[in-house]
PDB file of C-alpha atoms in Angstrom:
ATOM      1  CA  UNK A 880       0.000   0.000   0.000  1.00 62.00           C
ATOM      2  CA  UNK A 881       1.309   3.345  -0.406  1.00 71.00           C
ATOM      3  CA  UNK A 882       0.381   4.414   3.226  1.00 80.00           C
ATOM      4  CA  UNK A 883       3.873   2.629   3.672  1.00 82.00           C
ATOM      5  CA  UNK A 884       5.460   5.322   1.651  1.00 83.00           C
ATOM      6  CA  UNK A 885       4.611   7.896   4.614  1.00 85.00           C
ATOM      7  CA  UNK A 886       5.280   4.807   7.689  1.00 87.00           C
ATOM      8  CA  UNK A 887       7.624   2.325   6.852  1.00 90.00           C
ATOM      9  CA  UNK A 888       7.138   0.679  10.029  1.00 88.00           C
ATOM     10  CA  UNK A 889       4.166  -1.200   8.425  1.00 88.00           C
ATOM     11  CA  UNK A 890       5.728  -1.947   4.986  1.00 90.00           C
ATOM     12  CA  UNK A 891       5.466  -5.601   4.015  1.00 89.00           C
ATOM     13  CA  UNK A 892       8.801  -6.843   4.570  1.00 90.00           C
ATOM     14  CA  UNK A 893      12.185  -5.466   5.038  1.00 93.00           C
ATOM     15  CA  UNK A 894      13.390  -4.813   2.227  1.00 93.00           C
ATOM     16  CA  UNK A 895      10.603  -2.058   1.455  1.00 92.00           C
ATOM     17  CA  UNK A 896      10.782  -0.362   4.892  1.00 93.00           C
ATOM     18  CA  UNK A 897      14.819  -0.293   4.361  1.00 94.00           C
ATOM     19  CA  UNK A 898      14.108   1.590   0.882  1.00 93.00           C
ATOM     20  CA  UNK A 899      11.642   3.850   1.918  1.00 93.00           C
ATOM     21  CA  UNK A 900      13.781   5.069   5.056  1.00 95.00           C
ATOM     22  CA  UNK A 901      16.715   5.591   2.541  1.00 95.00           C
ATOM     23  CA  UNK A 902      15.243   7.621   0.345  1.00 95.00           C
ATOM     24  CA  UNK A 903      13.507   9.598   3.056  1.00 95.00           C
ATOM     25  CA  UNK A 904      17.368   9.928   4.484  1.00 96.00           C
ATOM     26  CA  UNK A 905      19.064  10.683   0.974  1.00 96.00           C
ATOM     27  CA  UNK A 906      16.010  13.063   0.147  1.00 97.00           C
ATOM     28  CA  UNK A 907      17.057  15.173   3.625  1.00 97.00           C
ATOM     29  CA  UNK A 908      20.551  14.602   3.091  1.00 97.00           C
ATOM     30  CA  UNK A 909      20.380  16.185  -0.101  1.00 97.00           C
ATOM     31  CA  UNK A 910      18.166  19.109   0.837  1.00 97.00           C
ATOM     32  CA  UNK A 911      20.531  20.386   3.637  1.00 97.00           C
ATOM     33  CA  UNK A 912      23.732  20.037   1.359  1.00 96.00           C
ATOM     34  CA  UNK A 913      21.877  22.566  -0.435  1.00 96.00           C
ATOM     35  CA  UNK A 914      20.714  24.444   2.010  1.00 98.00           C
ATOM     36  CA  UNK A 915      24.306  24.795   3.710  1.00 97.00           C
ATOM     37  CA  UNK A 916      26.310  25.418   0.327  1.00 96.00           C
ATOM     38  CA  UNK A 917      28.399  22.216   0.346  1.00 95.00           C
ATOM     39  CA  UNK A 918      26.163  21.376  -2.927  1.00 93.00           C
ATOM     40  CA  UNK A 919      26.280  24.878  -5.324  1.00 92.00           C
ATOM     41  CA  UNK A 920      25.448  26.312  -8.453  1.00 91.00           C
ATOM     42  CA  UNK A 921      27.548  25.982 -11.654  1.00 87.00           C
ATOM     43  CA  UNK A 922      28.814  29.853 -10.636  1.00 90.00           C
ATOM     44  CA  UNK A 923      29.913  28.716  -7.230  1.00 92.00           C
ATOM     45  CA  UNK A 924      27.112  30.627  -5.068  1.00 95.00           C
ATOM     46  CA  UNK A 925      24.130  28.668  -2.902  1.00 96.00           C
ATOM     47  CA  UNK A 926      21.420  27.752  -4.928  1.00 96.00           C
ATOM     48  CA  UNK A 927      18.449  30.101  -4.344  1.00 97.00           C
ATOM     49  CA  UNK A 928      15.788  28.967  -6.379  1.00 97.00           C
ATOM     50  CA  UNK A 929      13.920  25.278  -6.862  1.00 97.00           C
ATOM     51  CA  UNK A 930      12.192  24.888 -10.500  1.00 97.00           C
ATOM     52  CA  UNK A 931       9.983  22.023 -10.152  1.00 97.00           C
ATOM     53  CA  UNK A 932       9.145  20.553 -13.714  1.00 96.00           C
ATOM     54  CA  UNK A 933       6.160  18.011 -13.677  1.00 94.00           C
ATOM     55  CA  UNK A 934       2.824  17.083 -14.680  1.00 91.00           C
ATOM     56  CA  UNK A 935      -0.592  15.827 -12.930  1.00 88.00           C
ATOM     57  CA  UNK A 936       0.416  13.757  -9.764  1.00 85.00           C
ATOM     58  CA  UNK A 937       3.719  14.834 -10.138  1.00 88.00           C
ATOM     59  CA  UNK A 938       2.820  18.434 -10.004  1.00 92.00           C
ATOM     60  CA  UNK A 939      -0.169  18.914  -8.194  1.00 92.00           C
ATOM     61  CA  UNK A 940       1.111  17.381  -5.074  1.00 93.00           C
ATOM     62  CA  UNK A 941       4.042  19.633  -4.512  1.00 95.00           C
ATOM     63  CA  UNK A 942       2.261  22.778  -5.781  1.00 95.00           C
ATOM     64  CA  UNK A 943      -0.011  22.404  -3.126  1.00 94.00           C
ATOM     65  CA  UNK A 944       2.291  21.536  -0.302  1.00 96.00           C
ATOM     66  CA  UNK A 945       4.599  24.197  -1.385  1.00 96.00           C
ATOM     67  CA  UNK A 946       1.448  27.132  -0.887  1.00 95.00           C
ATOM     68  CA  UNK A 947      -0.010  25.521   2.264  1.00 96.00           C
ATOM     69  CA  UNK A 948       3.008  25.177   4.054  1.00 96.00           C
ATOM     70  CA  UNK A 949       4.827  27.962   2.875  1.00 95.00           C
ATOM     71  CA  UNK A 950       6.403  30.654   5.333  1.00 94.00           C
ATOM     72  CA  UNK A 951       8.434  33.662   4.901  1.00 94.00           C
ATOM     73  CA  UNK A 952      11.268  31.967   5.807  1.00 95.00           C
ATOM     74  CA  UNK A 953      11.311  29.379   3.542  1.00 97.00           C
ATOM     75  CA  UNK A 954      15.156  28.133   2.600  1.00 97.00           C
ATOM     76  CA  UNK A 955      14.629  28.386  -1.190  1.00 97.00           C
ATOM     77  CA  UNK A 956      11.918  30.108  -3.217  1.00 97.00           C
ATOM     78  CA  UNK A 957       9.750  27.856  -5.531  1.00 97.00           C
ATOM     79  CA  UNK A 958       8.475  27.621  -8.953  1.00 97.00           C
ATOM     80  CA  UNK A 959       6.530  25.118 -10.970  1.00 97.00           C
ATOM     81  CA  UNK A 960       6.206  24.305 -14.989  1.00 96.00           C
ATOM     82  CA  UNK A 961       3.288  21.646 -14.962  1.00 94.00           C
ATOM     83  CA  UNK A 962       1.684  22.630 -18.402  1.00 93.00           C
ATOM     84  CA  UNK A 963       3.161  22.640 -21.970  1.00 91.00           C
ATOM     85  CA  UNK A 964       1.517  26.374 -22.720  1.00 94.00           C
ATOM     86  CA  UNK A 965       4.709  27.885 -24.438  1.00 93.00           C
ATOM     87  CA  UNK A 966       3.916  31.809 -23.261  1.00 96.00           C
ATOM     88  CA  UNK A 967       3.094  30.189 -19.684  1.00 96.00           C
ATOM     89  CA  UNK A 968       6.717  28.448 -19.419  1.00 95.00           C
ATOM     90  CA  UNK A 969       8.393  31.812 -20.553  1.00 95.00           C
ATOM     91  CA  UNK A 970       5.981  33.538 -17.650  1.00 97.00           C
ATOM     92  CA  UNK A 971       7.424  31.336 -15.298  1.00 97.00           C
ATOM     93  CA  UNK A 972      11.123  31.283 -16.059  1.00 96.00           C
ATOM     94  CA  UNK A 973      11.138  35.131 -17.193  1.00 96.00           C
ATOM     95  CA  UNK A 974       9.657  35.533 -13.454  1.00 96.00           C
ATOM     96  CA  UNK A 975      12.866  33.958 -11.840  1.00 96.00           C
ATOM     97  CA  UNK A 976      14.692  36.486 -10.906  1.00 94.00           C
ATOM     98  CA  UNK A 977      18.124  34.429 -10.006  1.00 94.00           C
ATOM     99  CA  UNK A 978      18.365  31.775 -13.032  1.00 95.00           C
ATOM    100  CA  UNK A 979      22.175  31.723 -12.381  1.00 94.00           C
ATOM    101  CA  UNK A 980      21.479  30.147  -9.144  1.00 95.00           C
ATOM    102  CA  UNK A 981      18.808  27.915 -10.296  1.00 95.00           C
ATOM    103  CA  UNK A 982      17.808  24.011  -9.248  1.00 95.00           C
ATOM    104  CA  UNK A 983      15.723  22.300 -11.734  1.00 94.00           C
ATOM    105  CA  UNK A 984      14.140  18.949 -10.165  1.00 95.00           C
ATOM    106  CA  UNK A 985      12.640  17.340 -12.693  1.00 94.00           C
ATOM    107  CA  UNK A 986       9.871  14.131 -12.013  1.00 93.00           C
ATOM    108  CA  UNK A 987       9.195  11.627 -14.265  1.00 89.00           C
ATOM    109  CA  UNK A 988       8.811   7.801 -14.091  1.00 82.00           C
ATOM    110  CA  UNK A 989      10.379   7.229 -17.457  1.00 75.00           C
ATOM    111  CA  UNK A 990      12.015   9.719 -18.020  1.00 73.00           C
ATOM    112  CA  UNK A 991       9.979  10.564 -21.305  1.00 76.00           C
ATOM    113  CA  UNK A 992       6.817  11.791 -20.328  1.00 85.00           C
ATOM    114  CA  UNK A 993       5.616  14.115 -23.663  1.00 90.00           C
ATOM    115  CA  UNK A 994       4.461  17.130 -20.867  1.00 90.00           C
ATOM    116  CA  UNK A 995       7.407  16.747 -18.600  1.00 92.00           C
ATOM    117  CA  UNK A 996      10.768  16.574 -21.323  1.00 91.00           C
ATOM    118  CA  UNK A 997       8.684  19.561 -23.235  1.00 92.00           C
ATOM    119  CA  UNK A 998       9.218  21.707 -20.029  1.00 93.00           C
ATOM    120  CA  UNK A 999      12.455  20.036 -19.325  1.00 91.00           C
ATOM    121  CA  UNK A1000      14.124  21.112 -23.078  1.00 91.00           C
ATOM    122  CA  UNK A1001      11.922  24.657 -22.805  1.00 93.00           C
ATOM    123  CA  UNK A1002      14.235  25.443 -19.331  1.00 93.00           C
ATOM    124  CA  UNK A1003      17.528  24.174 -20.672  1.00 90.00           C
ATOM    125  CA  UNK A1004      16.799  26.176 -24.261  1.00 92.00           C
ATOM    126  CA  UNK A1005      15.912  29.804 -22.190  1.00 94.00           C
ATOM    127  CA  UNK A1006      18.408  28.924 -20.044  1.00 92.00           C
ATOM    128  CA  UNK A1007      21.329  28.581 -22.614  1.00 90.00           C
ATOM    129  CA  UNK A1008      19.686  31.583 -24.348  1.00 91.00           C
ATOM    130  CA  UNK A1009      20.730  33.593 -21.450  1.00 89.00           C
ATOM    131  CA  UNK A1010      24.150  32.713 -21.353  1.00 88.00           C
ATOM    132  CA  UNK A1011      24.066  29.395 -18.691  1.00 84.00           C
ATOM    133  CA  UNK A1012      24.950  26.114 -19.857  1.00 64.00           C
ATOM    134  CA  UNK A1013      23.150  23.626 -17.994  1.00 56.00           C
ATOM    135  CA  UNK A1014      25.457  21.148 -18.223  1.00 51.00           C
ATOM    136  CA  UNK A1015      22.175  18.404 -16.863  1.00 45.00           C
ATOM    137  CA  UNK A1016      20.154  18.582 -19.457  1.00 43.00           C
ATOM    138  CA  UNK A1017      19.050  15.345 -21.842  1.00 39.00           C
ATOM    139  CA  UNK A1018      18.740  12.071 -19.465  1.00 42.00           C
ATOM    140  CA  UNK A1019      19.336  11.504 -15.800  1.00 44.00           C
ATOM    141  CA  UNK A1020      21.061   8.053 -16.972  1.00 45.00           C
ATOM    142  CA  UNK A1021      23.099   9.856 -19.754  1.00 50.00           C
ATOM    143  CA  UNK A1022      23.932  13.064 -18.424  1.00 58.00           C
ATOM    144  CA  UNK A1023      25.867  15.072 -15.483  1.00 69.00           C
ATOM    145  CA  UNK A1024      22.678  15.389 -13.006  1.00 79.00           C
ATOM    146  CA  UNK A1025      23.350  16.401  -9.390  1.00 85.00           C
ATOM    147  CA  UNK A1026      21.422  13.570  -7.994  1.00 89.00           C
ATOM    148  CA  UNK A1027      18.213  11.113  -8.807  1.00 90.00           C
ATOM    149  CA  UNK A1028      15.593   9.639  -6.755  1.00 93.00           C
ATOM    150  CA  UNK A1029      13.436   6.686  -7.482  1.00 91.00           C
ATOM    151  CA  UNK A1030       9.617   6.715  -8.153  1.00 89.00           C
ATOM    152  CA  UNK A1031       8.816   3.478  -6.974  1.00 89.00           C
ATOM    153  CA  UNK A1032       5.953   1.499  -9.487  1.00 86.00           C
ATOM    154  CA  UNK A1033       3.557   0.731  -6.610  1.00 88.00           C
ATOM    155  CA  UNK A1034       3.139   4.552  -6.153  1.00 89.00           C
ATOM    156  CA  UNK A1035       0.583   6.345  -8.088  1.00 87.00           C
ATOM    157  CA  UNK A1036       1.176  10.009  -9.313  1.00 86.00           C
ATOM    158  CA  UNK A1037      -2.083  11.043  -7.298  1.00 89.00           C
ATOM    159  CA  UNK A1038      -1.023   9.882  -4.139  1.00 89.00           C
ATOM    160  CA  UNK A1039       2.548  10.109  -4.582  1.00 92.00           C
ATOM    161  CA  UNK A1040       3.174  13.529  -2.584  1.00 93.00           C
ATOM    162  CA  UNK A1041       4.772  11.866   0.429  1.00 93.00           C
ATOM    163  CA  UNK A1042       7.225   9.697  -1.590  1.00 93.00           C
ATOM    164  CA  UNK A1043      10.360  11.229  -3.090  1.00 94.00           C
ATOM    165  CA  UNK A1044       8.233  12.953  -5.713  1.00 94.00           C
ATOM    166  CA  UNK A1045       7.036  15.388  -2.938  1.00 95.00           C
ATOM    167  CA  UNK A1046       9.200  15.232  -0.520  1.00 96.00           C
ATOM    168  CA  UNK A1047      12.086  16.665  -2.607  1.00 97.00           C
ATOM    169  CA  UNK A1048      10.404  19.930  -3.100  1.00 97.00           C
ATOM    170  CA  UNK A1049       9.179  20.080   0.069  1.00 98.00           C
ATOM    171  CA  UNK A1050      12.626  19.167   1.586  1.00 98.00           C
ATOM    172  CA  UNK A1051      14.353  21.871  -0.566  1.00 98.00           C
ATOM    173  CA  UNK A1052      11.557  24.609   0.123  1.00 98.00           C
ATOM    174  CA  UNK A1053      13.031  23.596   3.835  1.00 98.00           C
ATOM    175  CA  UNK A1054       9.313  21.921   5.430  1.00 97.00           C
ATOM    176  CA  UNK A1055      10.251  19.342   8.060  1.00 97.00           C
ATOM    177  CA  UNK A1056       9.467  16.407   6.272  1.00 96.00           C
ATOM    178  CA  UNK A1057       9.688  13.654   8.723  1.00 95.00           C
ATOM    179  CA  UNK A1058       6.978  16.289  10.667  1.00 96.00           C
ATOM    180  CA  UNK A1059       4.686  15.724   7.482  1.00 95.00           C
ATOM    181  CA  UNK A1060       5.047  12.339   7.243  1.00 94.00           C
ATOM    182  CA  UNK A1061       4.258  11.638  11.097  1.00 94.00           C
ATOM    183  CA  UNK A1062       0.828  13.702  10.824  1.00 94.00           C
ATOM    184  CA  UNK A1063       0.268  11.946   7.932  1.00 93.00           C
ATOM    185  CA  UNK A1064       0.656   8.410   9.742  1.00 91.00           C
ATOM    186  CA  UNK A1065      -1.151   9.658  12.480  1.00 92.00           C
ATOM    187  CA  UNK A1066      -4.160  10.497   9.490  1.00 91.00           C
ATOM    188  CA  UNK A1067      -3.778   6.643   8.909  1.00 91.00           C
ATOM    189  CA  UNK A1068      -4.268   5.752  12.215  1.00 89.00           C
ATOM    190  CA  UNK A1069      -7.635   7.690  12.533  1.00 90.00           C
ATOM    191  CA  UNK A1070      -9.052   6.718   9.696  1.00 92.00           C
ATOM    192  CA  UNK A1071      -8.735   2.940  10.497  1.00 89.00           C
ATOM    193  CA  UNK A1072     -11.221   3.640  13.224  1.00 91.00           C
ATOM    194  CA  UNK A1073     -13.509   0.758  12.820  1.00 92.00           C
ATOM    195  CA  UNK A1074     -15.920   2.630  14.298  1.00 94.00           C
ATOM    196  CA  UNK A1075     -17.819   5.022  11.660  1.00 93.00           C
ATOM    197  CA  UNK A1076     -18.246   7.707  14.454  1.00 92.00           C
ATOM    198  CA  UNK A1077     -14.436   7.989  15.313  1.00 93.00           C
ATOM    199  CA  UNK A1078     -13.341   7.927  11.660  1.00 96.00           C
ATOM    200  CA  UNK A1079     -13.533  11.384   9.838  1.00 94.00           C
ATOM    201  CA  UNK A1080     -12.642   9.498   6.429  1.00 93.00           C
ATOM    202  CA  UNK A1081     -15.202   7.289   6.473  1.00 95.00           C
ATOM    203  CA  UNK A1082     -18.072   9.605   7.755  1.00 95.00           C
ATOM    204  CA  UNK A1083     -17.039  11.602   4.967  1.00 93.00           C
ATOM    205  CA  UNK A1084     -17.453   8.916   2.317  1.00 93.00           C
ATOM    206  CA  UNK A1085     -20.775   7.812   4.103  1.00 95.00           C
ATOM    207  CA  UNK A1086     -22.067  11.222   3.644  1.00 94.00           C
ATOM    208  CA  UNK A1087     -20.560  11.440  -0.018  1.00 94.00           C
ATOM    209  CA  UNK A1088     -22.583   7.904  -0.908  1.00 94.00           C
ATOM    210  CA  UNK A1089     -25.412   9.184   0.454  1.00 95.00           C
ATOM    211  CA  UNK A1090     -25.552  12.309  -1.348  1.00 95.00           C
ATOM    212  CA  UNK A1091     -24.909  11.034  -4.675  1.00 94.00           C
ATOM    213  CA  UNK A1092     -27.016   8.176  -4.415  1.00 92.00           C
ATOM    214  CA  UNK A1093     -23.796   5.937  -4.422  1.00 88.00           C
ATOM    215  CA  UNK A1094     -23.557   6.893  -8.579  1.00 87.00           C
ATOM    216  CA  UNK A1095     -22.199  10.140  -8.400  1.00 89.00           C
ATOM    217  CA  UNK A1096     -25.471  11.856  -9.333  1.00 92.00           C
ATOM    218  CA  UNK A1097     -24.437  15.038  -7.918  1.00 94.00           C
ATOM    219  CA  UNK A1098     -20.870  17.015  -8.124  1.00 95.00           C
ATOM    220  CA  UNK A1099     -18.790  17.645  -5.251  1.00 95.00           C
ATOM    221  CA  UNK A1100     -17.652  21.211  -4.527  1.00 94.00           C
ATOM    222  CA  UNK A1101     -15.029  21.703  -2.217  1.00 93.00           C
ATOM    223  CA  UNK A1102     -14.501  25.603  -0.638  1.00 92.00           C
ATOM    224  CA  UNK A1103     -11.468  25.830   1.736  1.00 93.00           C
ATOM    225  CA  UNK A1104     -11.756  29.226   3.485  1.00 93.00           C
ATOM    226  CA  UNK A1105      -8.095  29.447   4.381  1.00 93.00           C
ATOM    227  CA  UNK A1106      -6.143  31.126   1.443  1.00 92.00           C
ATOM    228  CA  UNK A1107      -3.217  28.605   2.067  1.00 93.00           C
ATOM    229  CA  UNK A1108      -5.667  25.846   0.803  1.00 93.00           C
ATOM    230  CA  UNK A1109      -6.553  27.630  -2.432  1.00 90.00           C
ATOM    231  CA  UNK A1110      -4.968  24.581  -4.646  1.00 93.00           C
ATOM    232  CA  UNK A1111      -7.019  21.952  -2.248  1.00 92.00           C
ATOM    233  CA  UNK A1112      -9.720  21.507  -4.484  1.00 91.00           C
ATOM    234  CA  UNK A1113      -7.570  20.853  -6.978  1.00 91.00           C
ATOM    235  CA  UNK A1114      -5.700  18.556  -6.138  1.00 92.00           C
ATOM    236  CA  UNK A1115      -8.571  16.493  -4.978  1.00 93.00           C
ATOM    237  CA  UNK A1116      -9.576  16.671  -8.495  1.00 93.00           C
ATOM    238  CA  UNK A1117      -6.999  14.454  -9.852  1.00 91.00           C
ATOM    239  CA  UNK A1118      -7.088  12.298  -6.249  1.00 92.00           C
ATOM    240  CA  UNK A1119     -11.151  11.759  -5.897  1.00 93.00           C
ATOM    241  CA  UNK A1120     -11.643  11.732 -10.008  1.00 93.00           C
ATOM    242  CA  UNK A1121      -8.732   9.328 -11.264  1.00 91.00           C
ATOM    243  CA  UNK A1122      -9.837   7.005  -8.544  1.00 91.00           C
ATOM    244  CA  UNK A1123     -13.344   7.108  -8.837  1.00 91.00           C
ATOM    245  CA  UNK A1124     -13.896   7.775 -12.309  1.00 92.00           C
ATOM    246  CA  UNK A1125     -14.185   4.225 -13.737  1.00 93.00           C
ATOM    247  CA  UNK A1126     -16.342   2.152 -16.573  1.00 95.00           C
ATOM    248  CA  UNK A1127     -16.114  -0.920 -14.823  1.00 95.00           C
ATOM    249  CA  UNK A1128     -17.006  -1.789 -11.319  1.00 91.00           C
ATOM    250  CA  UNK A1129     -15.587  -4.675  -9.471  1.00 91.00           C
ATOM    251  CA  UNK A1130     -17.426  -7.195 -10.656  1.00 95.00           C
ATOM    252  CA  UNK A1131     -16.587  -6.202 -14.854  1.00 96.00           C
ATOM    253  CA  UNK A1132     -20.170  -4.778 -15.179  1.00 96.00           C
ATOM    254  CA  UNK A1133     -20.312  -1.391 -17.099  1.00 96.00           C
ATOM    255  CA  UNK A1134     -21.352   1.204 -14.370  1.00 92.00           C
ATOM    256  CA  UNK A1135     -19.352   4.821 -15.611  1.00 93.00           C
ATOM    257  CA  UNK A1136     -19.436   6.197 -12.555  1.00 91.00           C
ATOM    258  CA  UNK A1137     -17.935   8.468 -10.779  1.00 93.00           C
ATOM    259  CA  UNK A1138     -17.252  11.925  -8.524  1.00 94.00           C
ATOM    260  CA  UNK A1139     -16.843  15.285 -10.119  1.00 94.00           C
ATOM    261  CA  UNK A1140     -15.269  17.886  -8.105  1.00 95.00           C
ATOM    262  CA  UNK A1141     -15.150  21.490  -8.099  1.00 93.00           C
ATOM    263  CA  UNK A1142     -13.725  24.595  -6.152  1.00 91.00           C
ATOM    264  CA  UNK A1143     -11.704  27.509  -5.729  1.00 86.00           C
ATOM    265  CA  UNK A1144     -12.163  29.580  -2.426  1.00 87.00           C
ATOM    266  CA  UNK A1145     -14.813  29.833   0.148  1.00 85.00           C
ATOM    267  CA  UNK A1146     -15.806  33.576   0.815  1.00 86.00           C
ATOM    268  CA  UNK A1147     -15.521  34.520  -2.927  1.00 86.00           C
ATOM    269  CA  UNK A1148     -17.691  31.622  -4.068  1.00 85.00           C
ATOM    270  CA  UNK A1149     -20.265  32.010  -1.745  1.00 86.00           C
ATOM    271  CA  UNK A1150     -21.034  34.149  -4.444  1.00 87.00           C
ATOM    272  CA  UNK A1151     -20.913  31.433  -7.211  1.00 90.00           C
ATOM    273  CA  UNK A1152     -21.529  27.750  -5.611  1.00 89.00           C
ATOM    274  CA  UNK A1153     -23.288  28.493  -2.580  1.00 88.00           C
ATOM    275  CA  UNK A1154     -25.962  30.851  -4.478  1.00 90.00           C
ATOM    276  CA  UNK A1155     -26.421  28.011  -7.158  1.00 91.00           C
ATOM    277  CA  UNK A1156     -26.635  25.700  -4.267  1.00 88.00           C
ATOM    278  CA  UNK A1157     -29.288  27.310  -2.326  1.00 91.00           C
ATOM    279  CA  UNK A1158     -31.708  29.085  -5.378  1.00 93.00           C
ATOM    280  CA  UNK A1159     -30.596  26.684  -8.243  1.00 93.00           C
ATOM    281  CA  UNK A1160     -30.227  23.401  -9.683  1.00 91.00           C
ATOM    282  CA  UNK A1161     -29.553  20.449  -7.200  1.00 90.00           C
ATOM    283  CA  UNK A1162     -26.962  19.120  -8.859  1.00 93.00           C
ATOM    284  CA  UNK A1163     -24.009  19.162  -6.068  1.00 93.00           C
ATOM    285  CA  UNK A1164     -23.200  19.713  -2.621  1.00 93.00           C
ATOM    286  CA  UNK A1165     -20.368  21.326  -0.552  1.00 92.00           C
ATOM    287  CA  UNK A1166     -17.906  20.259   1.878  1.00 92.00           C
ATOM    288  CA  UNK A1167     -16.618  23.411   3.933  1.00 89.00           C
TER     289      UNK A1167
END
């Protein structure tokens, strides 16, 4: 299961616990060699700024850590290309102010994911346009990279965030990780409450079933009122809709079912959802 990823102490066998708590280990490791200068740029200063190149799961994730948690202090400011829109990649990198002093972390599986090497080749073309030779730049395997991290195949992009995938950024954006994975085990530990009333998960789903008639016959909106949470929603949409959104059901009988979710911010759609939802169609309900 990938709960392990986030508490190795219940991984299967040994093995698995021993390369989950290495990563976790190299992933810190690696983070404070960059944070104290022993790892630096090509121009011999401290790296500065994290470029986080991804798609989906492996974008989504981070993004959202990296606003919730984010503080003023933060060890190294962050940036993200998750889309192949060619005027949003130069919006991004024109927007870095120290390129010279740059780390690009790039996540991909294969290596060859279309989205992924676009934005990979975009940075290491505007990059050389300005004058720096990223020396990293075609394949991990083939190429000069500062370091790589594995993406294990029992971990799915949606719920990869507390495997290296997010951990990395978080790590380098300086969030305690081993503090995120803890609450996160502690999460586990709640919501396998056999008891419905002393599990938050499962009340949650209960309540979901019931208001979609167990088909997904309404939508789900989801309005976080804290302005740290603003990518919430969205993340849940690849979580909730790549799970749930299916043809088949268990049994091989054609059901296309599912749970569409929606969102942005509570107090400014209280003027969108919540009107609809109390004067319009009944089509969806809210979670606060």
């Amino acid at each position: 299961s990938v709960i392990t990823a986030r508490n190795p102490s219940i991984a299967p066998d040994a093995e698995i616990r021993r390369e989950i708590e290495e990563v976790r280990e190299n992933v810190k490791n690696f983070a404070k060699r960059v944070h104290t200068g022993d790892l630096r740029a090509p121009n011999g200063e401290k790296y500065t700024d994290l470029l986080v190149i991804g798609i989906g799961g492996s974008a989504l994730g981070p993004q959202w850590i990296a606003s919730a948690l984010s503080t003023p202090n933060d060890a190294m400011r962050v940036h993200f290309l998750d889309n192949t829109d060619p005027e949003g990649i130069e919006q991004t990198l024109t927007a870095i102010q120290h390129l010279e002093t740059l780390l690009v972390v790039v996540i991909s599986k294969s290596g060859s994911t279309p989205e992924t090497r676009n934005g990979m080749l975009s940075t290491d073309a505007f990059l050389r346009s300005r004058g720096l030779d990223q020396r990293n730049d075609v394949m991990a395997t083939q190429e000069n990279w500062v370091a790589r991290f594995p993406m294990w195949d029992w971990v799915g992009g949606r719920t990869s965030e507390l495997s290296a995938v997010g951990l990395l950024p978080a790590a380098l954006q300086g969030i305690d990780i081993d503090a995120l994975c803890q609450g996160a085990a502690l999460c586990d530990a709640h919501t396998n409450a056999r008891d419905i009333a002393k599990n938050p998960a499962m009340l949650m789903a209960a309540m979901w079933f019931y208001a979609t008639d167990g088909k997904g016959r309404r939508d789900l909106v989801m309005l976080p009122y804290k302005d740290k949470l603003l990518l919430f929603s969205r993340y849940l949409q690849q979580l909730i809709m790549e799970s749930l959104g299916k043809a088949l059901d268990l049994d091989g009988n054609r059901v296309n079912q599912g749970l569409t979710v929606y969102g942005n911010k509570g107090s400014t759609d209280q003027h969108a959802y919540v009107q609809q939802l109390r004067d319009g169609i009944d089509n969806f309900f809210v979670t606060f």
